[in-house]
XYZ file of C-alpha atoms in Angstrom:
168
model
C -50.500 250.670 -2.057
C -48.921 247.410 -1.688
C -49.728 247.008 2.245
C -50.695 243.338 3.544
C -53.957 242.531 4.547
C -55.416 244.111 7.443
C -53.294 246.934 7.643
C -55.021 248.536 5.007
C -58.010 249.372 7.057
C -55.839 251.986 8.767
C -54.836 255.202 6.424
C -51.076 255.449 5.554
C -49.012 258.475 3.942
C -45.615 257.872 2.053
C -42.276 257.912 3.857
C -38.931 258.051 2.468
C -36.377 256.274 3.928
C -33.041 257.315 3.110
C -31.074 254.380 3.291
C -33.333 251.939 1.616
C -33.880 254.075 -1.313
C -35.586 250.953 -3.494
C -38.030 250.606 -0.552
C -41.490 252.022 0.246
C -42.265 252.727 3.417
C -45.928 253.926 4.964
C -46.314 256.026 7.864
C -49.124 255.554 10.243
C -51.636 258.870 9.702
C -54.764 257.383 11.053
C -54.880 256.008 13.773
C -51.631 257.838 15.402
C -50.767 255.015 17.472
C -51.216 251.806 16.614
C -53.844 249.136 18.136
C -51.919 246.103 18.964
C -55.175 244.106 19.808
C -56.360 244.619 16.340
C -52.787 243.966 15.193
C -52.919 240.683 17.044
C -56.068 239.457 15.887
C -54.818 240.007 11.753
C -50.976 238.241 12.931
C -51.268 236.403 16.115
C -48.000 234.085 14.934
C -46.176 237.604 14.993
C -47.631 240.038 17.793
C -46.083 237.507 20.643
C -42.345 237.870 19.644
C -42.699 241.975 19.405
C -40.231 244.465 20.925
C -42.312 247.564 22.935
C -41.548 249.192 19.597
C -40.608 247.058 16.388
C -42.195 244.174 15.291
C -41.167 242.040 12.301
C -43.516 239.235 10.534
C -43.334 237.393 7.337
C -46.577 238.363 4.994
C -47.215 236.967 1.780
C -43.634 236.122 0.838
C -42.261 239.561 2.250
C -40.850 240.181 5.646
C -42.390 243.298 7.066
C -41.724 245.722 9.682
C -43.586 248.011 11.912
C -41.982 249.978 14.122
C -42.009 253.353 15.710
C -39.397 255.676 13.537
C -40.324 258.807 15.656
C -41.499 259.918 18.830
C -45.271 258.695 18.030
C -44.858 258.342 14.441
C -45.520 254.481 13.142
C -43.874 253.246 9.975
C -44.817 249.949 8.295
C -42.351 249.176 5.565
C -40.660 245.558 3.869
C -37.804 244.473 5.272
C -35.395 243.656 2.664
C -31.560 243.786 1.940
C -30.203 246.389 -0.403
C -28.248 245.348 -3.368
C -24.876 246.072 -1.739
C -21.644 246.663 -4.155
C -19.378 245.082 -1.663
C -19.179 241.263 -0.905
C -20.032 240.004 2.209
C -16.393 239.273 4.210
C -18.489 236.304 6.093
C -20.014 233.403 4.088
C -23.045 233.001 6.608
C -26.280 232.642 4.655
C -27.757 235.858 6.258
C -29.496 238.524 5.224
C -26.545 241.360 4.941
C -28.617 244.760 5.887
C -26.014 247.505 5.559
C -22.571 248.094 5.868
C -20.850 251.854 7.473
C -17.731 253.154 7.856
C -17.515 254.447 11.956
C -14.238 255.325 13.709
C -12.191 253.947 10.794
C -14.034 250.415 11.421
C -16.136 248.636 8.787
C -19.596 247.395 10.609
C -21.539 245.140 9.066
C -25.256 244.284 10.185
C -26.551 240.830 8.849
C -30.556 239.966 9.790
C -31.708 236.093 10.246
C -35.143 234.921 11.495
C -33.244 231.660 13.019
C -33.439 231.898 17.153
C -29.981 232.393 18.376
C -28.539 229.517 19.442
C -29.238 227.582 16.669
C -27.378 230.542 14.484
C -24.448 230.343 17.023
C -24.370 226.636 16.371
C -24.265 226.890 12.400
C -21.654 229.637 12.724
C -19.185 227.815 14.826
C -20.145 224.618 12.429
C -18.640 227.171 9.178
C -16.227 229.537 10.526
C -14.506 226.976 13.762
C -11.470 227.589 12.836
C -11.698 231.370 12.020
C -12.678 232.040 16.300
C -9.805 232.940 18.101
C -12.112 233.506 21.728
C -15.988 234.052 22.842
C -17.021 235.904 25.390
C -20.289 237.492 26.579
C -21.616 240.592 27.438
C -25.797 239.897 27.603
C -25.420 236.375 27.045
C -23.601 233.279 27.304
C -20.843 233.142 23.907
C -22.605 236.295 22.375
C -19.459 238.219 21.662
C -16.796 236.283 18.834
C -13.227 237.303 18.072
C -12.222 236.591 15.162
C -8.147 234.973 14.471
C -6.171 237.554 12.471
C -7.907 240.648 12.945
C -10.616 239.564 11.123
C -13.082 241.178 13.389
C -15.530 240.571 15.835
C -19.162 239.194 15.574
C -21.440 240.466 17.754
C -24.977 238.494 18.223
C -28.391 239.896 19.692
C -31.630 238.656 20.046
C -35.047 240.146 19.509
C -38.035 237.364 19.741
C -37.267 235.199 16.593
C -35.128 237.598 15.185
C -31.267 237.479 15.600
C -28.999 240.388 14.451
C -25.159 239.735 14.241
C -22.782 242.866 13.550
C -19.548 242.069 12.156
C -17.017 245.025 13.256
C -13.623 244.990 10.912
């Protein structure tokens, strides 16, 4: 199995996951829940920034998560961005994650491992002229529309990890 370091010493079964269907994904047999003391000793630079339940930390070249996909049920899996068929509508640099069609509304989900604000900053830097208004809902400027009905961007925070939804 290709499972970084330390991990390894815990036993894994396959999962399939759906939507990344080029990915492997383990889940967590043995133990059921995971030991975040142990976890923190293998990847202390990564256990600090974790959610209760998801935690994200670049191994070896790969980004990987862990996270819990069901009520008690652990899955360790790379993070990666499919090969997507349609081009992203926003030159950002991020990682684009998926795109779905809800209420008649593309949503796009881009991934970045740059801390918020200094995303927020590069973005107004390359689209400026593309923001009609900011607002906030959690945080200060975290809501963008867009001039023209080009949509709406969306930021959130996790730790290190920013998400930013584009909704056309």
């Amino acid at each position: 199995m290709d499972i970084p370091t330390g991990f390894e010493q815990w036993q894994w079964q396959p999962q399939s996951i759906n939507h990344f269907t080029q990915v492997t994904a383990y889940r967590l047999s043995k133990p059921e829940q995971p030991d975040w003391a142990q976890l923190n000793r293998w990847y202390p630079e990564c256990t600090e920034a974790r959610l209760n339940n998801y935690w994200v930390c670049p191994i070896q070249g790969k980004t990987w998560t862990f996270f819990e996909y069901q009520q008690g049920q652990w899955v360790l899996m790379p993070l990666t961005a499919p090969s997507l068929r349609q081009q992203s509508p926003l030159p950002l640099g991020l990682d684009l994650i998926s795109v779905n069609e809800q209420n008649g509304h593309s949503v796009w989900l881009y991934f970045s491992n740059r801390p918020m604000n200094l995303l927020k900053r590069q973005l107004q830097f390359r689209l400026g002229q593309r923001i009609a208004a900011k607002s906030s809902l959690d945080e200060t400027d975290d809501y963008w529309l867009l001039k023209d009905d080009d949509g709406r961007l969306i930021f959130s925070e996790h730790g290190d990890w920013t998400f930013v939804v584009l909704l056309r």
